[in-house]
Amino acid sequence: MTIMGTLLLLAAEAGELAEGAEGGGFGLNFNPLETNLVNLAIVIGVLVYFGRGFLGKTLNDRRDKIEAAIRDAEKRKQDAAAALAEQQQKLAQAQAEAARIRSEAEASAKRAADAVLAASEQEIERMRASAAQDLATQQEKIINELRQRVVTLAMQRAEDELRTSLSHDTQARLVDRSIAMLGGQS
Amino acid sequence: MEMLNSIQFFNAFPLAELEVGKHFYWHIGNLKLHGQVFLTSWFVIGLLLLASVLATRNIQRIPSGFQNLMEYALEFIRDLAKNQIGEKEYRPWVPFIGTLFLFIFVSNWSGALLPWRIIELPEGELAAPTSDINTTVALALLTSLAYFYAGFSKRGLGYFSKYVEPTPVLLPIAILEDFTKPLSLSFRLFGNILADELVVAVLVLLVPLFVPIPVMMLGLFTSAIQAIVFSTLAAAYIHEALEGHGGEEHEEH
């Protein structure tokens, strides 16, 4: 009770002071009863006490979550970069392989073309040779034939001539001459 | 005897007086301004500016301390806007909704938490800016402007079709709605905050110590709720203006 009394007394004094300040202009009033200071202090205290725990936990959770998300994202970025490098390496390898295969293929194609060309040239040569040979034999054969025919014709004509114009006299004369020729020679 | 004495003493002693309807007027030209509202508004605005400057002065990749807190607040506001306006359109409206929420919230809590009565004014007393009808009407009219702007910028003159959209019979009600929206917004906020402060003030007048604490706690709760309600409703009105009553809305849901 006495404490209450002194408190009220204090308050009254402060009130009087405030009253002095009233009546015009600005002023400060620190009367804890009039200005509700005690209750406000308690309310703010309770708010800070409970709010700090709750808010602190929430904010920490949020921070941790963000941190984890950033770490995760960074890790994924690193993984992706590594994968990219690996794949790029593979790509380079594959390109080198492709280039190698292509040059090989070109070389073999060139070789094959050369071989084919050479073979066909040879073939042409051979065919030309055989054709020339053919022509020659044919010519020879025809010439032979012609010769034969000419001989046959000549013989025939000669026989005919002989048959028609070879009289007995002439025969004898021929024989004589032949004998003479034989004799003359020896 | 002593008890009686103290009671008498109690009566003689000028307890906290209630000053309702008294204002600290500033005269500018023919206008009478409520000075105490301006003072507390400036205080709240300064607080918010200071907070945003402090939070963004040294931005870290992993937020900590104050930056973390403000980012949390921003996330809350963004989610609120996203929930009301929708994923597609919410982004340009976050600053408006966020300003409404933060200003109202900080105003309400400053009224409920700060010992404004320490500072005496020639007339009237300092209190939450939102306990003055002028502040809440200004905020509500800004919301009206915002949703009209949203409607016209999104749909042009087609915005007017929402007045006759379900049936033209409802045209008067639709027009009336444009007046009741800011009215209800401003009166809800103003009424809640003023009533809360009055209840606390009356209780403090009757029983200065400890008894008003539960009411003050309740006041903190309702203050926060009112800030959320105001900004949520503003976002909802903007969403309505953007979408109309048309088929778009039904396709989404």
Tab-separated table of C-alpha atoms in Angstrom:
chain	number	residue	atom	x	y	z
A	1	MET	CA	0.000	0.000	0.000
A	2	THR	CA	2.764	2.377	0.886
A	3	ILE	CA	4.559	1.588	-2.339
A	4	MET	CA	1.368	2.315	-4.215
A	5	GLY	CA	1.048	5.535	-2.294
A	6	THR	CA	4.518	6.726	-3.156
A	7	LEU	CA	4.011	5.747	-6.724
A	8	LEU	CA	0.827	7.785	-6.838
A	9	LEU	CA	2.567	10.661	-5.140
A	10	LEU	CA	5.304	10.550	-7.718
A	11	ALA	CA	2.717	10.372	-10.416
A	12	ALA	CA	0.905	13.327	-8.987
A	13	GLU	CA	4.060	15.371	-8.917
A	14	ALA	CA	4.827	14.459	-12.455
A	15	GLY	CA	1.246	15.295	-13.361
A	16	GLU	CA	1.583	18.686	-11.851
A	17	LEU	CA	4.744	19.209	-13.789
A	18	ALA	CA	2.955	18.158	-16.923
A	19	GLU	CA	0.104	20.431	-16.114
A	20	GLY	CA	2.574	23.229	-15.888
A	21	ALA	CA	3.763	22.373	-19.344
A	22	GLU	CA	0.235	22.198	-20.670
A	23	GLY	CA	-1.731	25.111	-21.852
A	24	GLY	CA	0.359	25.606	-24.937
A	25	GLY	CA	3.141	24.285	-27.049
A	26	PHE	CA	4.841	20.995	-27.027
A	27	GLY	CA	6.085	19.211	-23.998
A	28	LEU	CA	7.164	15.907	-22.623
A	29	ASN	CA	5.132	13.902	-20.182
A	30	PHE	CA	6.840	11.031	-18.454
A	31	ASN	CA	4.013	10.208	-16.072
A	32	PRO	CA	3.952	6.399	-16.239
A	33	LEU	CA	0.239	6.226	-15.492
A	34	GLU	CA	-0.971	8.900	-17.838
A	35	THR	CA	1.165	7.783	-20.709
A	36	ASN	CA	0.514	4.079	-20.207
A	37	LEU	CA	4.266	3.481	-20.100
A	38	VAL	CA	4.173	0.473	-17.788
A	39	ASN	CA	1.671	-1.439	-19.868
A	40	LEU	CA	3.465	-0.572	-23.072
A	41	ALA	CA	6.743	-1.740	-21.603
A	42	ILE	CA	5.157	-5.035	-20.584
A	43	VAL	CA	3.486	-5.515	-23.956
A	44	ILE	CA	6.688	-4.725	-25.831
A	45	GLY	CA	8.600	-7.025	-23.505
A	46	VAL	CA	6.191	-9.909	-24.121
A	47	LEU	CA	6.236	-9.202	-27.846
A	48	VAL	CA	10.017	-9.140	-27.982
A	49	TYR	CA	10.302	-12.238	-25.799
A	50	PHE	CA	7.972	-14.371	-27.880
A	51	GLY	CA	8.531	-12.611	-31.173
A	52	ARG	CA	12.282	-12.971	-31.034
A	53	GLY	CA	12.070	-16.723	-30.635
A	54	PHE	CA	9.484	-17.220	-33.349
A	55	LEU	CA	10.866	-14.694	-35.783
A	56	GLY	CA	14.433	-15.752	-35.153
A	57	LYS	CA	13.555	-19.352	-35.865
A	58	THR	CA	11.614	-18.442	-38.986
A	59	LEU	CA	14.379	-16.224	-40.296
A	60	ASN	CA	17.028	-18.816	-39.516
A	61	ASP	CA	15.002	-21.449	-41.315
A	62	ARG	CA	14.624	-19.127	-44.276
A	63	ARG	CA	18.317	-18.362	-44.300
A	64	ASP	CA	19.224	-22.036	-44.098
A	65	LYS	CA	16.824	-22.840	-46.876
A	66	ILE	CA	18.278	-20.124	-49.098
A	67	GLU	CA	21.770	-21.222	-48.262
A	68	ALA	CA	20.925	-24.823	-49.091
A	69	ALA	CA	19.229	-23.751	-52.317
A	70	ILE	CA	22.220	-21.689	-53.368
A	71	ARG	CA	24.616	-24.474	-52.504
A	72	ASP	CA	22.481	-26.953	-54.386
A	73	ALA	CA	22.274	-24.665	-57.389
A	74	GLU	CA	26.003	-24.088	-57.350
A	75	LYS	CA	26.668	-27.803	-57.116
A	76	ARG	CA	24.336	-28.441	-60.003
A	77	LYS	CA	26.065	-25.712	-61.965
A	78	GLN	CA	29.418	-27.314	-61.316
A	79	ASP	CA	28.068	-30.714	-62.278
A	80	ALA	CA	26.630	-29.260	-65.429
A	81	ALA	CA	29.903	-27.534	-66.261
A	82	ALA	CA	31.789	-30.776	-65.699
A	83	ALA	CA	29.316	-32.686	-67.822
A	84	LEU	CA	29.586	-30.036	-70.496
A	85	ALA	CA	33.370	-30.259	-70.499
A	86	GLU	CA	33.186	-34.019	-70.679
A	87	GLN	CA	30.720	-33.970	-73.499
A	88	GLN	CA	32.760	-31.361	-75.324
A	89	GLN	CA	35.779	-33.581	-74.998
A	90	LYS	CA	33.752	-36.454	-76.335
A	91	LEU	CA	32.566	-34.282	-79.160
A	92	ALA	CA	36.126	-33.330	-80.028
A	93	GLN	CA	37.073	-36.993	-79.928
A	94	ALA	CA	34.185	-37.915	-82.108
A	95	GLN	CA	35.054	-35.158	-84.545
A	96	ALA	CA	38.653	-36.357	-84.701
A	97	GLU	CA	37.384	-39.878	-85.257
A	98	ALA	CA	35.059	-38.628	-87.959
A	99	ALA	CA	37.885	-36.777	-89.659
A	100	ARG	CA	40.062	-39.867	-89.471
A	101	ILE	CA	37.353	-42.097	-90.883
A	102	ARG	CA	36.668	-39.641	-93.630
A	103	SER	CA	40.320	-39.356	-94.669
A	104	GLU	CA	40.599	-43.112	-94.546
A	105	ALA	CA	37.531	-43.490	-96.652
A	106	GLU	CA	38.809	-40.932	-99.112
A	107	ALA	CA	42.103	-42.739	-99.391
A	108	SER	CA	40.464	-46.090	-99.922
A	109	ALA	CA	38.071	-44.576	-102.430
A	110	LYS	CA	41.007	-43.127	-104.309
A	111	ARG	CA	42.726	-46.473	-104.222
A	112	ALA	CA	39.669	-48.249	-105.484
A	113	ALA	CA	39.218	-45.701	-108.254
A	114	ASP	CA	42.827	-46.093	-109.292
A	115	ALA	CA	42.526	-49.857	-109.329
A	116	VAL	CA	39.371	-49.718	-111.367
A	117	LEU	CA	40.942	-47.278	-113.789
A	118	ALA	CA	44.045	-49.396	-114.195
A	119	ALA	CA	42.021	-52.547	-114.695
A	120	SER	CA	39.848	-50.957	-117.300
A	121	GLU	CA	42.864	-49.548	-119.095
A	122	GLN	CA	44.382	-52.994	-119.158
A	123	GLU	CA	41.189	-54.426	-120.449
A	124	ILE	CA	41.007	-51.844	-123.167
A	125	GLU	CA	44.581	-52.609	-124.093
A	126	ARG	CA	43.851	-56.260	-124.184
A	127	MET	CA	40.744	-55.840	-126.248
A	128	ARG	CA	42.550	-53.601	-128.665
A	129	ALA	CA	45.310	-56.155	-129.004
A	130	SER	CA	42.934	-58.993	-129.569
A	131	ALA	CA	41.034	-56.932	-132.122
A	132	ALA	CA	44.222	-56.139	-133.978
A	133	GLN	CA	45.178	-59.777	-133.949
A	134	ASP	CA	41.800	-60.772	-135.211
A	135	LEU	CA	42.043	-58.280	-138.007
A	136	ALA	CA	45.442	-59.586	-139.010
A	137	THR	CA	44.384	-63.246	-139.110
A	138	GLN	CA	41.251	-62.353	-140.984
A	139	GLN	CA	43.253	-60.378	-143.499
A	140	GLU	CA	45.697	-63.202	-143.921
A	141	LYS	CA	42.901	-65.642	-144.308
A	142	ILE	CA	41.212	-63.539	-146.916
A	143	ILE	CA	44.479	-62.995	-148.746
A	144	ASN	CA	45.093	-66.700	-148.673
A	145	GLU	CA	41.666	-67.339	-149.976
A	146	LEU	CA	42.091	-64.799	-152.679
A	147	ARG	CA	45.413	-66.265	-153.575
A	148	GLN	CA	43.902	-69.732	-153.717
A	149	ARG	CA	41.116	-68.518	-155.863
A	150	VAL	CA	43.430	-66.688	-158.194
A	151	VAL	CA	45.543	-69.809	-158.489
A	152	THR	CA	42.493	-71.932	-159.125
A	153	LEU	CA	41.184	-69.518	-161.719
A	154	ALA	CA	44.559	-69.295	-163.378
A	155	MET	CA	44.889	-73.068	-163.433
A	156	GLN	CA	41.434	-73.387	-164.845
A	157	ARG	CA	42.122	-70.800	-167.504
A	158	ALA	CA	45.397	-72.436	-168.259
A	159	GLU	CA	43.737	-75.787	-168.517
A	160	ASP	CA	41.078	-74.358	-170.765
A	161	GLU	CA	43.742	-72.655	-172.861
A	162	LEU	CA	45.640	-75.849	-172.966
A	163	ARG	CA	42.592	-77.825	-173.900
A	164	THR	CA	41.573	-75.474	-176.678
A	165	SER	CA	44.835	-74.385	-178.172
A	166	LEU	CA	47.138	-77.202	-177.417
A	167	SER	CA	47.254	-79.141	-180.641
A	168	HIS	CA	49.400	-82.000	-181.333
A	169	ASP	CA	52.068	-79.907	-183.003
A	170	THR	CA	52.366	-77.471	-180.355
A	171	GLN	CA	52.637	-80.264	-177.890
A	172	ALA	CA	55.440	-81.743	-179.635
A	173	ARG	CA	57.114	-78.456	-180.086
A	174	LEU	CA	56.818	-77.773	-176.413
A	175	VAL	CA	58.224	-81.097	-175.545
A	176	ASP	CA	61.076	-80.468	-177.860
A	177	ARG	CA	61.757	-77.162	-176.497
A	178	SER	CA	61.665	-78.499	-172.981
A	179	ILE	CA	64.045	-81.223	-173.976
A	180	ALA	CA	66.206	-78.628	-175.625
A	181	MET	CA	66.154	-76.547	-172.541
A	182	LEU	CA	67.096	-79.509	-170.482
A	183	GLY	CA	69.830	-80.364	-172.878
A	184	GLY	CA	71.062	-76.852	-173.202
A	185	GLN	CA	71.405	-76.557	-169.570
A	186	SER	CA	73.207	-79.618	-168.826
B	1	MET	CA	-8.764	5.369	6.699
B	2	GLU	CA	-5.639	5.358	4.684
B	3	MET	CA	-7.495	3.523	1.967
B	4	LEU	CA	-10.147	6.192	1.820
B	5	ASN	CA	-7.511	8.842	1.762
B	6	SER	CA	-5.811	7.323	-1.192
B	7	ILE	CA	-9.087	7.019	-3.051
B	8	GLN	CA	-9.772	10.674	-2.477
B	9	PHE	CA	-6.288	11.379	-3.603
B	10	PHE	CA	-6.987	9.308	-6.661
B	11	ASN	CA	-9.945	11.442	-7.563
B	12	ALA	CA	-8.165	14.697	-7.028
B	13	PHE	CA	-5.369	13.612	-9.253
B	14	PRO	CA	-5.829	14.475	-12.915
B	15	LEU	CA	-5.671	11.106	-14.631
B	16	ALA	CA	-5.013	10.638	-18.282
B	17	GLU	CA	-7.686	12.452	-20.169
B	18	LEU	CA	-9.204	11.320	-23.390
B	19	GLU	CA	-8.980	13.706	-26.242
B	20	VAL	CA	-11.337	12.481	-28.895
B	21	GLY	CA	-12.274	14.826	-31.672
B	22	LYS	CA	-9.624	17.309	-30.705
B	23	HIS	CA	-7.003	17.907	-33.312
B	24	PHE	CA	-3.757	19.728	-33.538
B	25	TYR	CA	-4.681	21.941	-36.463
B	26	TRP	CA	-2.290	23.382	-38.948
B	27	HIS	CA	-3.667	26.143	-41.104
B	28	ILE	CA	-2.467	26.265	-44.673
B	29	GLY	CA	-4.481	28.764	-46.646
B	30	ASN	CA	-8.098	27.842	-46.047
B	31	LEU	CA	-7.223	24.273	-45.222
B	32	LYS	CA	-7.155	22.883	-41.732
B	33	LEU	CA	-4.759	20.003	-41.496
B	34	HIS	CA	-4.612	17.487	-38.696
B	35	GLY	CA	-1.024	18.046	-37.667
B	36	GLN	CA	-0.731	15.069	-35.353
B	37	VAL	CA	-1.605	12.720	-38.214
B	38	PHE	CA	1.065	14.266	-40.379
B	39	LEU	CA	3.652	13.985	-37.652
B	40	THR	CA	3.002	10.318	-37.036
B	41	SER	CA	2.677	9.612	-40.765
B	42	TRP	CA	6.042	11.188	-41.384
B	43	PHE	CA	7.456	9.178	-38.554
B	44	VAL	CA	6.081	5.948	-40.041
B	45	ILE	CA	7.257	6.860	-43.540
B	46	GLY	CA	10.688	7.725	-42.187
B	47	LEU	CA	10.796	4.417	-40.335
B	48	LEU	CA	9.929	2.490	-43.485
B	49	LEU	CA	12.429	4.425	-45.580
B	50	LEU	CA	15.106	3.864	-42.996
B	51	ALA	CA	14.265	0.165	-42.885
B	52	SER	CA	14.440	-0.211	-46.654
B	53	VAL	CA	17.708	1.712	-46.841
B	54	LEU	CA	19.228	-0.330	-44.042
B	55	ALA	CA	18.047	-3.581	-45.582
B	56	THR	CA	19.416	-2.807	-49.037
B	57	ARG	CA	22.591	-0.979	-48.100
B	58	ASN	CA	24.790	-4.018	-47.966
B	59	ILE	CA	23.090	-6.765	-49.905
B	60	GLN	CA	24.475	-10.210	-49.352
B	61	ARG	CA	23.904	-13.229	-51.485
B	62	ILE	CA	22.874	-15.214	-48.463
B	63	PRO	CA	20.619	-12.837	-46.545
B	64	SER	CA	21.233	-12.374	-42.870
B	65	GLY	CA	19.942	-10.153	-40.136
B	66	PHE	CA	17.850	-7.229	-41.219
B	67	GLN	CA	18.052	-7.991	-44.917
B	68	ASN	CA	16.642	-11.416	-44.170
B	69	LEU	CA	13.757	-9.922	-42.205
B	70	MET	CA	12.871	-7.466	-44.957
B	71	GLU	CA	13.118	-10.145	-47.597
B	72	TYR	CA	10.766	-12.224	-45.515
B	73	ALA	CA	8.343	-9.294	-45.416
B	74	LEU	CA	8.671	-8.828	-49.155
B	75	GLU	CA	8.024	-12.519	-49.716
B	76	PHE	CA	4.923	-12.287	-47.564
B	77	ILE	CA	3.627	-9.313	-49.557
B	78	ARG	CA	4.459	-10.980	-52.852
B	79	ASP	CA	2.616	-14.132	-51.870
B	80	LEU	CA	-0.349	-12.049	-50.775
B	81	ALA	CA	-0.459	-10.242	-54.111
B	82	LYS	CA	0.100	-13.465	-56.032
B	83	ASN	CA	-2.688	-15.242	-54.211
B	84	GLN	CA	-5.158	-12.462	-54.903
B	85	ILE	CA	-4.221	-11.205	-58.356
B	86	GLY	CA	-2.846	-14.367	-59.864
B	87	GLU	CA	0.488	-15.509	-61.192
B	88	LYS	CA	0.160	-13.712	-64.517
B	89	GLU	CA	-0.661	-10.169	-63.487
B	90	TYR	CA	0.533	-9.782	-59.923
B	91	ARG	CA	4.054	-8.489	-60.510
B	92	PRO	CA	3.372	-4.774	-61.302
B	93	TRP	CA	1.016	-4.554	-58.329
B	94	VAL	CA	3.409	-5.765	-55.656
B	95	PRO	CA	4.759	-2.255	-54.906
B	96	PHE	CA	1.289	-0.800	-54.427
B	97	ILE	CA	-0.023	-3.656	-52.294
B	98	GLY	CA	3.221	-3.770	-50.372
B	99	THR	CA	3.168	-0.044	-49.660
B	100	LEU	CA	-0.397	-0.278	-48.422
B	101	PHE	CA	0.371	-3.231	-46.205
B	102	LEU	CA	3.605	-1.893	-44.752
B	103	PHE	CA	2.290	1.604	-44.139
B	104	ILE	CA	-0.894	0.398	-42.481
B	105	PHE	CA	0.870	-2.288	-40.500
B	106	VAL	CA	3.608	-0.016	-39.202
B	107	SER	CA	1.090	2.746	-38.514
B	108	ASN	CA	-1.155	0.422	-36.517
B	109	TRP	CA	1.655	-1.078	-34.537
B	110	SER	CA	3.298	2.254	-33.894
B	111	GLY	CA	-0.010	3.407	-32.467
B	112	ALA	CA	-0.265	0.300	-30.335
B	113	LEU	CA	3.355	-0.016	-29.230
B	114	LEU	CA	4.964	3.403	-29.064
B	115	PRO	CA	4.336	5.663	-26.090
B	116	TRP	CA	3.135	8.555	-28.192
B	117	ARG	CA	1.635	10.268	-25.196
B	118	ILE	CA	5.058	11.134	-23.878
B	119	ILE	CA	5.028	13.921	-26.417
B	120	GLU	CA	2.381	16.477	-25.616
B	121	LEU	CA	0.852	18.566	-28.305
B	122	PRO	CA	-0.873	21.907	-27.828
B	123	GLU	CA	-4.095	20.172	-28.685
B	124	GLY	CA	-5.036	16.618	-29.495
B	125	GLU	CA	-2.641	13.742	-29.113
B	126	LEU	CA	-0.379	11.652	-31.257
B	127	ALA	CA	-1.786	8.299	-32.305
B	128	ALA	CA	-1.634	5.867	-35.185
B	129	PRO	CA	-2.162	7.714	-38.488
B	130	THR	CA	-4.726	5.081	-39.431
B	131	SER	CA	-6.947	6.081	-36.516
B	132	ASP	CA	-7.760	9.251	-38.421
B	133	ILE	CA	-10.467	8.914	-41.061
B	134	ASN	CA	-8.568	11.165	-43.496
B	135	THR	CA	-5.666	8.749	-43.763
B	136	THR	CA	-7.841	5.714	-44.347
B	137	VAL	CA	-10.023	7.537	-46.874
B	138	ALA	CA	-6.907	8.592	-48.740
B	139	LEU	CA	-5.674	5.005	-48.808
B	140	ALA	CA	-9.067	3.703	-49.881
B	141	LEU	CA	-9.373	6.279	-52.676
B	142	LEU	CA	-5.913	5.357	-53.874
B	143	THR	CA	-7.094	1.775	-54.004
B	144	SER	CA	-10.110	2.848	-56.055
B	145	LEU	CA	-7.869	4.729	-58.461
B	146	ALA	CA	-5.594	1.710	-58.651
B	147	TYR	CA	-8.309	-0.721	-59.594
B	148	PHE	CA	-9.866	1.660	-62.111
B	149	TYR	CA	-6.432	2.127	-63.639
B	150	ALA	CA	-5.934	-1.636	-63.658
B	151	GLY	CA	-9.262	-2.198	-65.383
B	152	PHE	CA	-8.823	0.512	-68.015
B	153	SER	CA	-5.218	-0.285	-68.798
B	154	LYS	CA	-6.005	-3.979	-69.193
B	155	ARG	CA	-9.316	-3.884	-71.022
B	156	GLY	CA	-9.796	-0.329	-72.219
B	157	LEU	CA	-13.403	0.761	-72.462
B	158	GLY	CA	-14.380	-2.891	-72.300
B	159	TYR	CA	-13.946	-2.462	-68.582
B	160	PHE	CA	-17.433	-0.960	-68.476
B	161	SER	CA	-18.864	-4.250	-69.664
B	162	LYS	CA	-18.349	-5.625	-66.184
B	163	TYR	CA	-21.119	-3.321	-64.973
B	164	VAL	CA	-23.693	-5.156	-67.087
B	165	GLU	CA	-21.909	-8.444	-67.263
B	166	PRO	CA	-24.150	-10.970	-65.483
B	167	THR	CA	-27.337	-9.030	-66.225
B	168	PRO	CA	-27.990	-5.328	-66.812
B	169	VAL	CA	-30.458	-5.498	-63.922
B	170	LEU	CA	-27.534	-5.335	-61.544
B	171	LEU	CA	-26.197	-2.128	-63.080
B	172	PRO	CA	-27.183	0.096	-60.118
B	173	ILE	CA	-25.612	-2.313	-57.673
B	174	ALA	CA	-22.468	-2.505	-59.763
B	175	ILE	CA	-22.225	1.265	-59.783
B	176	LEU	CA	-22.947	1.390	-56.090
B	177	GLU	CA	-20.132	-1.045	-55.512
B	178	ASP	CA	-17.599	1.503	-56.702
B	179	PHE	CA	-18.720	3.768	-53.897
B	180	THR	CA	-19.089	1.159	-51.206
B	181	LYS	CA	-15.670	-0.323	-51.794
B	182	PRO	CA	-13.623	2.694	-50.669
B	183	LEU	CA	-16.225	3.464	-48.034
B	184	SER	CA	-16.039	0.051	-46.451
B	185	LEU	CA	-12.270	-0.109	-46.772
B	186	SER	CA	-11.697	3.213	-45.070
B	187	PHE	CA	-14.338	2.799	-42.367
B	188	ARG	CA	-13.249	-0.703	-41.497
B	189	LEU	CA	-9.670	0.309	-40.931
B	190	PHE	CA	-10.424	3.617	-39.261
B	191	GLY	CA	-13.082	2.111	-37.016
B	192	ASN	CA	-10.982	-0.807	-35.910
B	193	ILE	CA	-7.904	1.202	-35.075
B	194	LEU	CA	-9.732	4.084	-33.418
B	195	ALA	CA	-11.918	1.724	-31.415
B	196	ASP	CA	-8.911	-0.241	-30.322
B	197	GLU	CA	-7.079	2.888	-29.196
B	198	LEU	CA	-10.170	4.190	-27.455
B	199	VAL	CA	-10.731	0.958	-25.595
B	200	VAL	CA	-7.149	0.956	-24.418
B	201	ALA	CA	-7.341	4.641	-23.483
B	202	VAL	CA	-10.571	4.176	-21.533
B	203	LEU	CA	-9.200	1.160	-19.716
B	204	VAL	CA	-6.042	3.040	-18.891
B	205	LEU	CA	-8.209	5.842	-17.585
B	206	LEU	CA	-10.113	3.453	-15.341
B	207	VAL	CA	-7.374	1.047	-14.293
B	208	PRO	CA	-3.968	2.365	-15.191
B	209	LEU	CA	-1.929	-0.765	-14.591
B	210	PHE	CA	-1.955	-4.310	-16.026
B	211	VAL	CA	-5.665	-4.579	-16.826
B	212	PRO	CA	-5.349	-3.018	-20.307
B	213	ILE	CA	-2.598	-5.450	-21.299
B	214	PRO	CA	-4.871	-8.187	-22.728
B	215	VAL	CA	-6.772	-5.572	-24.675
B	216	MET	CA	-3.512	-4.150	-25.946
B	217	MET	CA	-2.434	-7.609	-27.069
B	218	LEU	CA	-5.753	-8.062	-28.805
B	219	GLY	CA	-5.195	-4.630	-30.333
B	220	LEU	CA	-1.863	-5.722	-31.759
B	221	PHE	CA	-3.553	-8.762	-33.242
B	222	THR	CA	-6.435	-6.839	-34.801
B	223	SER	CA	-4.047	-4.169	-36.061
B	224	ALA	CA	-2.039	-6.747	-37.958
B	225	ILE	CA	-5.224	-8.399	-39.210
B	226	GLN	CA	-6.581	-5.057	-40.427
B	227	ALA	CA	-3.406	-4.355	-42.364
B	228	ILE	CA	-3.655	-7.765	-44.028
B	229	VAL	CA	-7.374	-7.300	-44.684
B	230	PHE	CA	-6.897	-3.906	-46.276
B	231	SER	CA	-4.125	-4.990	-48.605
B	232	THR	CA	-5.813	-8.292	-49.428
B	233	LEU	CA	-9.048	-6.527	-50.321
B	234	ALA	CA	-7.168	-3.964	-52.414
B	235	ALA	CA	-5.487	-6.793	-54.287
B	236	ALA	CA	-8.805	-8.588	-54.687
B	237	TYR	CA	-10.448	-5.463	-56.143
B	238	ILE	CA	-7.550	-5.052	-58.563
B	239	HIS	CA	-7.882	-8.667	-59.568
B	240	GLU	CA	-11.603	-8.247	-60.137
B	241	ALA	CA	-10.974	-5.192	-62.313
B	242	LEU	CA	-8.356	-7.063	-64.291
B	243	GLU	CA	-10.402	-10.178	-64.854
B	244	GLY	CA	-13.979	-8.961	-64.832
B	245	HIS	CA	-16.815	-11.396	-64.434
B	246	GLY	CA	-16.021	-12.898	-67.803
B	247	GLY	CA	-15.002	-16.330	-68.889
B	248	GLU	CA	-11.284	-15.804	-68.339
B	249	GLU	CA	-11.682	-16.304	-64.662
B	250	HIS	CA	-13.545	-19.530	-65.061
B	251	GLU	CA	-10.970	-20.921	-67.410
B	252	GLU	CA	-8.270	-20.405	-64.854
B	253	HIS	CA	-9.951	-22.115	-61.971
